[in-house]
mmCIF file of C-alpha atoms in Angstrom:
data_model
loop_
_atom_site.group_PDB
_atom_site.id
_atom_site.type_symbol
_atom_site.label_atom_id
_atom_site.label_comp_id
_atom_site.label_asym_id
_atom_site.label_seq_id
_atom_site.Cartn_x
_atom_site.Cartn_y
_atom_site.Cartn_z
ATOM 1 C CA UNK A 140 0.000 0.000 0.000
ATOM 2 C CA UNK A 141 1.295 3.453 -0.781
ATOM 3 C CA UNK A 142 1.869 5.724 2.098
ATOM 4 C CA UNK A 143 -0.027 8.937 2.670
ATOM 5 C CA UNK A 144 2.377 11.671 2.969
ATOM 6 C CA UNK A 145 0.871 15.090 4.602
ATOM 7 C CA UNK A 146 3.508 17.993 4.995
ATOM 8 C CA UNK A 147 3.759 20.539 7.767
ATOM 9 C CA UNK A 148 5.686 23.659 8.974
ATOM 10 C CA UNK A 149 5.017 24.686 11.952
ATOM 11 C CA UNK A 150 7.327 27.572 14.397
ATOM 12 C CA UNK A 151 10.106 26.645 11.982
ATOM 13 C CA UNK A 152 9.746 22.865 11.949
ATOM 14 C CA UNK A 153 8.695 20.532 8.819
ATOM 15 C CA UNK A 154 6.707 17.410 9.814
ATOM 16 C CA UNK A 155 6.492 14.968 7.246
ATOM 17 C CA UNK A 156 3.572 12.756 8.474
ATOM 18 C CA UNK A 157 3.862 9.497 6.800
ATOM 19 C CA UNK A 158 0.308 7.232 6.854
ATOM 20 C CA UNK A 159 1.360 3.460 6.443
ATOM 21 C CA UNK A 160 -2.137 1.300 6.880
ATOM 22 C CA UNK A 161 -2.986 2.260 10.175
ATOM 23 C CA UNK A 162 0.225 3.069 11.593
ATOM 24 C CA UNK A 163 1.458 6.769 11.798
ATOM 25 C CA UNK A 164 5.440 7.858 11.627
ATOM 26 C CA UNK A 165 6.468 10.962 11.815
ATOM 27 C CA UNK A 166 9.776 12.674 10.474
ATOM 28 C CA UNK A 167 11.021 15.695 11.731
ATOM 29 C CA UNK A 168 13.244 18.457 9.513
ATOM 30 C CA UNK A 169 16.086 18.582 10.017
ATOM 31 C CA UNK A 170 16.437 15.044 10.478
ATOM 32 C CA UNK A 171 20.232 14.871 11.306
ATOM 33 C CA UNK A 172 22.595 17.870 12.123
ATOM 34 C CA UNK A 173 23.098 20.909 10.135
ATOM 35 C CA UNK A 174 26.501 22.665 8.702
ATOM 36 C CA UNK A 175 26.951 25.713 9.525
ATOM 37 C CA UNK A 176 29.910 26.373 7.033
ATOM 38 C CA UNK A 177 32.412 29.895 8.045
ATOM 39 C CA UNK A 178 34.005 30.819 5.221
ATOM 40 C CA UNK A 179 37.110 32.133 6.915
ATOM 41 C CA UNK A 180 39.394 30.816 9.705
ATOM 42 C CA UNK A 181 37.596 31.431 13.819
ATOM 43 C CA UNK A 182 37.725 34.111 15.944
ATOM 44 C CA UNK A 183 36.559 36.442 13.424
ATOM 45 C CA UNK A 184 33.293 38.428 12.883
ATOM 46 C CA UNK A 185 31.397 35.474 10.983
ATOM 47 C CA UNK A 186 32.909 32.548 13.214
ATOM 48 C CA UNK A 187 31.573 34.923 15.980
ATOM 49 C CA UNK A 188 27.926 35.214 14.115
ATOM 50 C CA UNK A 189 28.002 31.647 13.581
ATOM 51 C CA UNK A 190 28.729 30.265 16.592
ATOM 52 C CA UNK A 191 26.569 32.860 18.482
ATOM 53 C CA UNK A 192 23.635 31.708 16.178
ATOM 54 C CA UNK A 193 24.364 27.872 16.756
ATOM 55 C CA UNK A 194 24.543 28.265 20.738
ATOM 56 C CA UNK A 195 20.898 30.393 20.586
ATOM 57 C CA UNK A 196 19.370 27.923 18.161
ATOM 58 C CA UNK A 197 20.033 25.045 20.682
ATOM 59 C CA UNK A 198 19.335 26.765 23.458
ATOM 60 C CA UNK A 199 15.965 27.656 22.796
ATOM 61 C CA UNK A 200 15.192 24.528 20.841
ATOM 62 C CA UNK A 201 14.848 26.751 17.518
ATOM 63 C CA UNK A 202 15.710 23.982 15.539
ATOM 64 C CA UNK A 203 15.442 20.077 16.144
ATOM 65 C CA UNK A 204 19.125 19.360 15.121
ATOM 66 C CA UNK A 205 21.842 21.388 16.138
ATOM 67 C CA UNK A 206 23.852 23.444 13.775
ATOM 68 C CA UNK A 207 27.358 22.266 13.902
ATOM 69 C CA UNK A 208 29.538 25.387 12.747
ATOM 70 C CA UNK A 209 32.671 24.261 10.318
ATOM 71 C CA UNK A 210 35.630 26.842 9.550
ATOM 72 C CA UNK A 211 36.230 26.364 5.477
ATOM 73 C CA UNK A 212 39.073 29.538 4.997
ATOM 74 C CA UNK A 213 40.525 30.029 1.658
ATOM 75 C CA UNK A 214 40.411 32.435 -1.171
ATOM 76 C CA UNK A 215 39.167 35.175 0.568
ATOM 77 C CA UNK A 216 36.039 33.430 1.306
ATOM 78 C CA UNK A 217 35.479 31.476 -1.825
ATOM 79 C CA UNK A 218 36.227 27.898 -0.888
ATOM 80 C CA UNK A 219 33.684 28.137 1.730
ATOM 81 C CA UNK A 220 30.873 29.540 -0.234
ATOM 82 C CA UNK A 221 31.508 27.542 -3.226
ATOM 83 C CA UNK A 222 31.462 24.394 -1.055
ATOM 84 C CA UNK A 223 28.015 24.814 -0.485
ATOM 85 C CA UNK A 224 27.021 26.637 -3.384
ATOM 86 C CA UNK A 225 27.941 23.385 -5.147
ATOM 87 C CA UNK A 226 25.706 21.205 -2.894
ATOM 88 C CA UNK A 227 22.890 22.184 -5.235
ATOM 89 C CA UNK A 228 19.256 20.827 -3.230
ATOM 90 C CA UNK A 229 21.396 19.799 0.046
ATOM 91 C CA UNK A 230 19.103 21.167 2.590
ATOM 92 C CA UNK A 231 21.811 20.005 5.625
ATOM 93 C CA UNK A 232 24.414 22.561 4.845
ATOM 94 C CA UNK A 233 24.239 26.284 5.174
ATOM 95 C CA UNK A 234 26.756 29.316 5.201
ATOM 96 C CA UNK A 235 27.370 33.156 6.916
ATOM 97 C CA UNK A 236 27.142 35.531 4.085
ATOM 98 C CA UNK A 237 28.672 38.951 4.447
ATOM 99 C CA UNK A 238 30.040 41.288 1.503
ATOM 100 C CA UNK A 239 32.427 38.903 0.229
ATOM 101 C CA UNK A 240 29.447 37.038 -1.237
ATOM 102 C CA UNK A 241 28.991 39.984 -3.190
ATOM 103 C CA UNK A 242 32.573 40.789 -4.081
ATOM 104 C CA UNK A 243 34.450 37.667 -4.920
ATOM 105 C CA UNK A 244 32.104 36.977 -7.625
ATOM 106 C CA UNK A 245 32.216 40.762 -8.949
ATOM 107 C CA UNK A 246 35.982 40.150 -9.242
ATOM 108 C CA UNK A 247 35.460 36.522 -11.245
ATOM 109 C CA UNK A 248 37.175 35.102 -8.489
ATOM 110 C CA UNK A 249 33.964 32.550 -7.405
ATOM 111 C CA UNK A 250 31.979 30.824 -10.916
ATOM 112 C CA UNK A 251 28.627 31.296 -8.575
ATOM 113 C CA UNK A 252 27.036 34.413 -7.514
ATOM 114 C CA UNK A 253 24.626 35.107 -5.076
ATOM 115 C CA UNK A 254 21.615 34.332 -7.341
ATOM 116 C CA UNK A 255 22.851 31.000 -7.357
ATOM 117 C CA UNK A 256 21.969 30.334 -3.795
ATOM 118 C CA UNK A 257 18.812 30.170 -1.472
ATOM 119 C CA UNK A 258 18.696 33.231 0.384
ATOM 120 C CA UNK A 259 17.551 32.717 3.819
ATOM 121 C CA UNK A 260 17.516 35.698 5.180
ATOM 122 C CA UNK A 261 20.070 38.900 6.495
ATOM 123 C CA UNK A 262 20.520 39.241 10.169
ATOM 124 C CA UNK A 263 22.467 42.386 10.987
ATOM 125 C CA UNK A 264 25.237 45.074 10.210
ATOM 126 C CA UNK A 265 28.452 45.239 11.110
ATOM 127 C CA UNK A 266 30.307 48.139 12.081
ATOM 128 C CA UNK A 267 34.345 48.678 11.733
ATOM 129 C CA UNK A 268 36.893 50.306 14.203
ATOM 130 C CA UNK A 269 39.990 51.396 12.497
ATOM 131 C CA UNK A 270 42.733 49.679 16.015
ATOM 132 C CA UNK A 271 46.275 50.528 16.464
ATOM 133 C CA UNK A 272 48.658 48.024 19.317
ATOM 134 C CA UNK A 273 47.944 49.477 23.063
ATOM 135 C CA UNK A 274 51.813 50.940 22.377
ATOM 136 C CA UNK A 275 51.434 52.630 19.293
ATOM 137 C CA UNK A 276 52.826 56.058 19.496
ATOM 138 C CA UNK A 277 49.801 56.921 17.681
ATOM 139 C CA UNK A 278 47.571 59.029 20.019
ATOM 140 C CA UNK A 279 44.999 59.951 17.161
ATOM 141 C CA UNK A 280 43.926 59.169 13.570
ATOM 142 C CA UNK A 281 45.604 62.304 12.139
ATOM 143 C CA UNK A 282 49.221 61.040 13.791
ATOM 144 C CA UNK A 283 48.389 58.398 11.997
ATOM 145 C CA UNK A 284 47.648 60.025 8.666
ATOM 146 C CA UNK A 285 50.474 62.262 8.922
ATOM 147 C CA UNK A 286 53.204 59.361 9.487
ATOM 148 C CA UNK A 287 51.532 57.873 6.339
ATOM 149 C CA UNK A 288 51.549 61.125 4.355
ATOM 150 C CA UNK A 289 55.494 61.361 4.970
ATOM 151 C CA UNK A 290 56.299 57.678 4.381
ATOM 152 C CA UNK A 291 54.058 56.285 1.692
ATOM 153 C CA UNK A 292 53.480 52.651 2.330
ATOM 154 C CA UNK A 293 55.150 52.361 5.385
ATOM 155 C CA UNK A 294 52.480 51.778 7.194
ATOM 156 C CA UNK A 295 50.622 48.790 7.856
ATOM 157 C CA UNK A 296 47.454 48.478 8.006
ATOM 158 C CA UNK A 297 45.576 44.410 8.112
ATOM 159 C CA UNK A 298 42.817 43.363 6.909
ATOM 160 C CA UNK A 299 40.295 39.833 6.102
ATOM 161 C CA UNK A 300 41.534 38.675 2.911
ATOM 162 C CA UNK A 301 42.118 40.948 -0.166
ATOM 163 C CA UNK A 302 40.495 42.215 -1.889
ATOM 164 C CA UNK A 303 37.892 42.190 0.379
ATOM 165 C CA UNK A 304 35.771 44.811 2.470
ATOM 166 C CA UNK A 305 38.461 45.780 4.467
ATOM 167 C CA UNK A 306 40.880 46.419 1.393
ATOM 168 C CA UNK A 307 37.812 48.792 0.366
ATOM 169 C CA UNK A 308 38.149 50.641 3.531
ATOM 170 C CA UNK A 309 41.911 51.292 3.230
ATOM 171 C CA UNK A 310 41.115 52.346 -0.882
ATOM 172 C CA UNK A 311 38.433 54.978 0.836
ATOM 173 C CA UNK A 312 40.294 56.457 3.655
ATOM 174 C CA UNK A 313 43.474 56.326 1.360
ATOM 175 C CA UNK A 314 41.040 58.641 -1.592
ATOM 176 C CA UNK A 315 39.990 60.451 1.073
ATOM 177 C CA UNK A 316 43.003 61.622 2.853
ATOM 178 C CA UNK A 317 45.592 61.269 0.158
ATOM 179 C CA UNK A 318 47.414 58.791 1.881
ATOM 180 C CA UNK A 319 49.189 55.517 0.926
ATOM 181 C CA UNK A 320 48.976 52.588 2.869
ATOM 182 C CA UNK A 321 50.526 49.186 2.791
ATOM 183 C CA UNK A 322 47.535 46.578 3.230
ATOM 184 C CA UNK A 323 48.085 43.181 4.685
ATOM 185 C CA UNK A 324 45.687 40.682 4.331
ATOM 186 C CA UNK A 325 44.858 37.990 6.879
ATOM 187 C CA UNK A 326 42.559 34.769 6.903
ATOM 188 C CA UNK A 327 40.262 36.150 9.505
ATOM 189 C CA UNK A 328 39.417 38.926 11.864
ATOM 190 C CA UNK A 329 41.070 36.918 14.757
ATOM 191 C CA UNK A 330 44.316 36.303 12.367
ATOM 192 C CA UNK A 331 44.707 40.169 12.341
ATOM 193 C CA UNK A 332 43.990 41.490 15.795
ATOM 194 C CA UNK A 333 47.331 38.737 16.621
ATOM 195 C CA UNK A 334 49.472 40.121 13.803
ATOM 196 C CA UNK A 335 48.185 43.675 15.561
ATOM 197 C CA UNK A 336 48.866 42.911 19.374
ATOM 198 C CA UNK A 337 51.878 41.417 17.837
ATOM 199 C CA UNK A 338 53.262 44.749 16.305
ATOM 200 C CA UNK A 339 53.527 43.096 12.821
ATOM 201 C CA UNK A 340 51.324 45.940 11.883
ATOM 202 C CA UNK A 341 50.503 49.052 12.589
ATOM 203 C CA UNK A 342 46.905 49.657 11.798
ATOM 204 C CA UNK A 343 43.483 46.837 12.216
ATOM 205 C CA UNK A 344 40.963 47.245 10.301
ATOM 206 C CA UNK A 345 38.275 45.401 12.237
ATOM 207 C CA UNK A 346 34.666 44.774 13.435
ATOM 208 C CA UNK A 347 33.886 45.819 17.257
ATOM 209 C CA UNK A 348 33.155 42.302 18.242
ATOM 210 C CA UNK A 349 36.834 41.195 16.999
ATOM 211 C CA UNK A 350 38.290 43.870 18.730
ATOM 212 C CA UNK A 351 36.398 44.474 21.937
ATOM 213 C CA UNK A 352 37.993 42.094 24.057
ATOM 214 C CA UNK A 353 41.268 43.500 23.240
ATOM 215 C CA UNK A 354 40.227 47.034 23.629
ATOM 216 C CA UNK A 355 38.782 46.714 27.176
ATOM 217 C CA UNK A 356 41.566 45.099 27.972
ATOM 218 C CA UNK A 357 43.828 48.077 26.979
ATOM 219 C CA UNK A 358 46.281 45.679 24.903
ATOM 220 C CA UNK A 359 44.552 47.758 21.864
ATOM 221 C CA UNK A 360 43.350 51.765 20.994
ATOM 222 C CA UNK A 361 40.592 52.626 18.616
ATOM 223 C CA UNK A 362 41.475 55.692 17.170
ATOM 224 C CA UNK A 363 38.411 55.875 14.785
ATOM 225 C CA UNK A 364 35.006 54.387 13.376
ATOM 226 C CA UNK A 365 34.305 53.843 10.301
ATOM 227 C CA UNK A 366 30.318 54.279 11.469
ATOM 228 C CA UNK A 367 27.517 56.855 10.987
ATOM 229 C CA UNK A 368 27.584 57.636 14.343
ATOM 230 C CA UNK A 369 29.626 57.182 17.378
ATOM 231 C CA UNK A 370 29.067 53.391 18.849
ATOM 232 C CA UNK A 371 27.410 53.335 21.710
ATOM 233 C CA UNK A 372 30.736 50.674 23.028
ATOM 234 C CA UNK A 373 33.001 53.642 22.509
ATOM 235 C CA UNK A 374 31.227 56.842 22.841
ATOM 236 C CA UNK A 375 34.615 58.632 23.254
ATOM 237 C CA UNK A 376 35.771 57.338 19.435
ATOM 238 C CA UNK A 377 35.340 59.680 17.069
ATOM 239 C CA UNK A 378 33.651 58.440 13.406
ATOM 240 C CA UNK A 379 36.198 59.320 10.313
ATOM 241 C CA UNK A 380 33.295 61.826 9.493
ATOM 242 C CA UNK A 381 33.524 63.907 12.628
ATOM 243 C CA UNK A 382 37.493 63.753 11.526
ATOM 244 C CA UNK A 383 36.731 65.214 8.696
ATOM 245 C CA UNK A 384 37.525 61.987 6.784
ATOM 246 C CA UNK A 385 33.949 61.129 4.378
ATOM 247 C CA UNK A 386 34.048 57.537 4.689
ATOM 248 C CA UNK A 387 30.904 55.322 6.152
ATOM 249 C CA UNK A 388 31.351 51.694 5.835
ATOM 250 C CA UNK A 389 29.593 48.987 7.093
ATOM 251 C CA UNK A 390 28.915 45.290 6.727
ATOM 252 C CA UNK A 391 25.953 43.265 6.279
ATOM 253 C CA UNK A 392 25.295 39.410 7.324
ATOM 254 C CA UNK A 393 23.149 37.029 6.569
ATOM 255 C CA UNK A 394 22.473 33.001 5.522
ATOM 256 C CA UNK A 395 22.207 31.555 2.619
ATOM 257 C CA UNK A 396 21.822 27.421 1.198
ATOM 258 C CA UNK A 397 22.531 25.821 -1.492
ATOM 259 C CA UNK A 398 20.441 26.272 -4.805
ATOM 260 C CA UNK A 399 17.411 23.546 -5.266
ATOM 261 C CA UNK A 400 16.561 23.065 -1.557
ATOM 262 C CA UNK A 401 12.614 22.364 -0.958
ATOM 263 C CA UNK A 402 10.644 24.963 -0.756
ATOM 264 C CA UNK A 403 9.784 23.164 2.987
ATOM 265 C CA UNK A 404 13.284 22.911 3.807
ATOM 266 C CA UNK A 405 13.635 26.388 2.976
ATOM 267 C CA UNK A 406 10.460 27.268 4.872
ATOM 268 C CA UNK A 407 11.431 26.103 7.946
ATOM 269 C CA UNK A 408 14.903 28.054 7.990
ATOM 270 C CA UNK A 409 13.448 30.992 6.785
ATOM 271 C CA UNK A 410 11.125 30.660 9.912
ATOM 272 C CA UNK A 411 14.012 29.849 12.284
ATOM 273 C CA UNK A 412 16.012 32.584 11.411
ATOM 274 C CA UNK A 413 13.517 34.850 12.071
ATOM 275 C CA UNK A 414 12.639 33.865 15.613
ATOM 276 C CA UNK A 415 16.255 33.916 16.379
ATOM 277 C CA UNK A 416 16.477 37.162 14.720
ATOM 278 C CA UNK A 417 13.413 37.922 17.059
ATOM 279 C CA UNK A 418 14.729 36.958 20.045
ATOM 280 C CA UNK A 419 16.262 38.211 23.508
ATOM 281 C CA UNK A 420 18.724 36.261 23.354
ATOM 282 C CA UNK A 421 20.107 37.410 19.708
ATOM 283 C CA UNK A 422 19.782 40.856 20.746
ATOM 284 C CA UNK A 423 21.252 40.757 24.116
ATOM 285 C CA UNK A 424 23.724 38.032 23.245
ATOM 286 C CA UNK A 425 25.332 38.901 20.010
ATOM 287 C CA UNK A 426 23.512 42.338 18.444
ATOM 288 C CA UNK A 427 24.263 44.272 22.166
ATOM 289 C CA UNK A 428 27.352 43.027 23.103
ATOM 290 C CA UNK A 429 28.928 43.493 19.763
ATOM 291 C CA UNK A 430 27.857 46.205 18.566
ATOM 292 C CA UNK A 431 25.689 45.294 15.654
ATOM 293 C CA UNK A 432 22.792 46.680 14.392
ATOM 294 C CA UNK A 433 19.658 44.851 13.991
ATOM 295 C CA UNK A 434 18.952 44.218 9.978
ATOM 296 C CA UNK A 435 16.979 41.416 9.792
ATOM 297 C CA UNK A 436 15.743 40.898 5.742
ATOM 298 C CA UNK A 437 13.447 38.214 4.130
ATOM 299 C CA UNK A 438 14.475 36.613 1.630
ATOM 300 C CA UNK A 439 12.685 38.606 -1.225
ATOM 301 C CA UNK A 440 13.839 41.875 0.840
ATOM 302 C CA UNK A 441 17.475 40.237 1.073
ATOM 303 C CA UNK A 442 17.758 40.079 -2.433
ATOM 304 C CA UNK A 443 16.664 43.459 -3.338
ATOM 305 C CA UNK A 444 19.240 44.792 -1.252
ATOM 306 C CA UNK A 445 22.390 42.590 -2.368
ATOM 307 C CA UNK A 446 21.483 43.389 -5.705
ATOM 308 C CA UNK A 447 21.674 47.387 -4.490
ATOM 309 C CA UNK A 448 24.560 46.139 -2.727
ATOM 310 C CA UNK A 449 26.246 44.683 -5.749
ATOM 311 C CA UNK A 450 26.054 47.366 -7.872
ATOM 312 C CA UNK A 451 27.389 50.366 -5.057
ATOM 313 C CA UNK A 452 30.167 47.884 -4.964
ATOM 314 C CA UNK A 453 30.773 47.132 -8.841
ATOM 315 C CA UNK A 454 31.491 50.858 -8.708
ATOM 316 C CA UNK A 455 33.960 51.105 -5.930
ATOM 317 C CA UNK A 456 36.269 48.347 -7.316
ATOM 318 C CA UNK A 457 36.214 50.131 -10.967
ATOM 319 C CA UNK A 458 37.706 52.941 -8.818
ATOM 320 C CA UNK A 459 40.419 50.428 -7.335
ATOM 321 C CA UNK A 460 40.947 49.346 -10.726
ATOM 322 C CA UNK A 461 40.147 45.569 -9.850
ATOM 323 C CA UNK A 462 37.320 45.689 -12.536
ATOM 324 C CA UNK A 463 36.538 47.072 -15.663
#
């Protein structure tokens, strides 16, 4: 006798009822542990967003399975993305997305795009501290600038891969300020706050949640943020704005899944996502304490905005010359 199959999502879980003869069995999506692929090395911002989102999800039962976070670094994010871009209707793997989703394939560097995935949703955005070493003799930005102006390329500045958002920082404040730096690129956010408190470089480009630790403390000095407006962790940092520097960066993050996935699969993390995007814990654990902003996008409204995002960007690398 066939069996009767009846499909439900419910508070981000698919039950797939199965009606044998009289018997009932139910099966319960996700079945079997998720991966939660990081495209770069740990202790930087997305290791930090994944593992943050893992810990919440099994902590308040948001999922059924846990999602068991896997470090994939390479090629400035590519290996990692392209590993699960390639799983093409492989509903048990996912991956953080930030602007080197949009980027890498701008450049040609990655065959896949972000069309070519299932966008689950965007979660916040990232801000970025520009950190010198606690004994920099550096006391503000425009010591900085000034060292830089006499000694082009002398100083070092490091950064998540290349090119990369952070290499688009340094190519703004260096159009900016007529300055030439020499940028160093790193596998993650934790790679360059040790080449920093190491004094193998002068200058971090970084998120506040990569840098916080260091900062409070005192083995590190922000000496500007790259932000709209002053973060609320650092009130006494000036933005590159009030220093009459024009330069507002910030990053977005989000999921995505491989191409192909059922449209229940899909359903049910779309639905997770948002309660953990909805919940105390997100916003006191991870949004508060590292200074993020809440962002969170459906998919539809995701899209929208990386294709906004793609473009904005598409023009900036022209102007570094990485693109024609």
């Amino acid at each position: 006798m066939k069996a009767l199959r009846q499909i439900v999502v419910s508070l981000g879980v698919l039950v797939v009822i199965a009606l044998i003869g009289g018997g009932r069995v139910e099966a319960v999506f996700p079945e079997k542990p998720v991966e939660f692929t990081v495209p770069f090395a740990a202790g930087g911002g997305s290791d930090i967003m994944a593992r943050t989102i893992a810990a919440i999800m099994e902590q308040e039962k948001i999922l059924p399975q846990p999602l068991v976070v896997v470090n994939r670094p390479g090629a400035s994010g590519v290996l990692g993305y392209m590993h699960v871009g390639q799983k093409t209707g492989d509903p048990y793997v996912l991956t953080t997305a930030t602007s080197s989703f949009v980027i890498q394939p701008l450049l040609g560097k990655m065959k896949l795009s972000y069309r070519d995935y299932t966008l689950i949703g965007g979660l916040a955005l990232d801000e970025f501290v520009l950190v010198v070493p606690a004994s920099s003799p550096h006391r503000k930005f425009a010591d900085l600038v000034e060292a830089a102006r006499r000694s082009p390329k002398e100083v070092k500045i490091g950064g998540s891969s290349a090119p990369s958002i952070d290499s688009i920082i340094t190519h703004l404040v260096e159009k900016a300020t007529g300055i030439q730096l020499n940028f160093i690129a790193f596998k993650s956010g934790g790679e360059v706050m040790t080449n920093l408190l190491g004094n193998h470089i002068d200058l971090a480009s970084a998120n506040p949640g990569e840098a916080l630790t260091q900062i409070q403390a005192k083995k590190a000095r922000v000496l500007a943020a790259a932000s709209d407006k002053r973060l609320k962790t650092l009130p006494d940092v000036p933005t590159l704005r009030e220093l009459g520097i024009d330069v507002v960066v910030n990053q977005w993050r989000g999921v995505a899944a491989p191409k192909g996935i059922s449209k229940e699969a899909e359903a049910v993390f779309v639905s997770a996502f948002k309660r953990l995007s909805d919940s105390k814990s997100w916003k006191e654990k991870y949004l508060t304490e590292n200074n993020l902003t809440p962002f969170y996008l459906s998919p539809e409204e995701f899209r929208r905005y990386l294709d906004t995002d793609a473009e904005k960007t598409s023009q900036i690398l022209r102007g570094m010359n990485l693109i024609k």
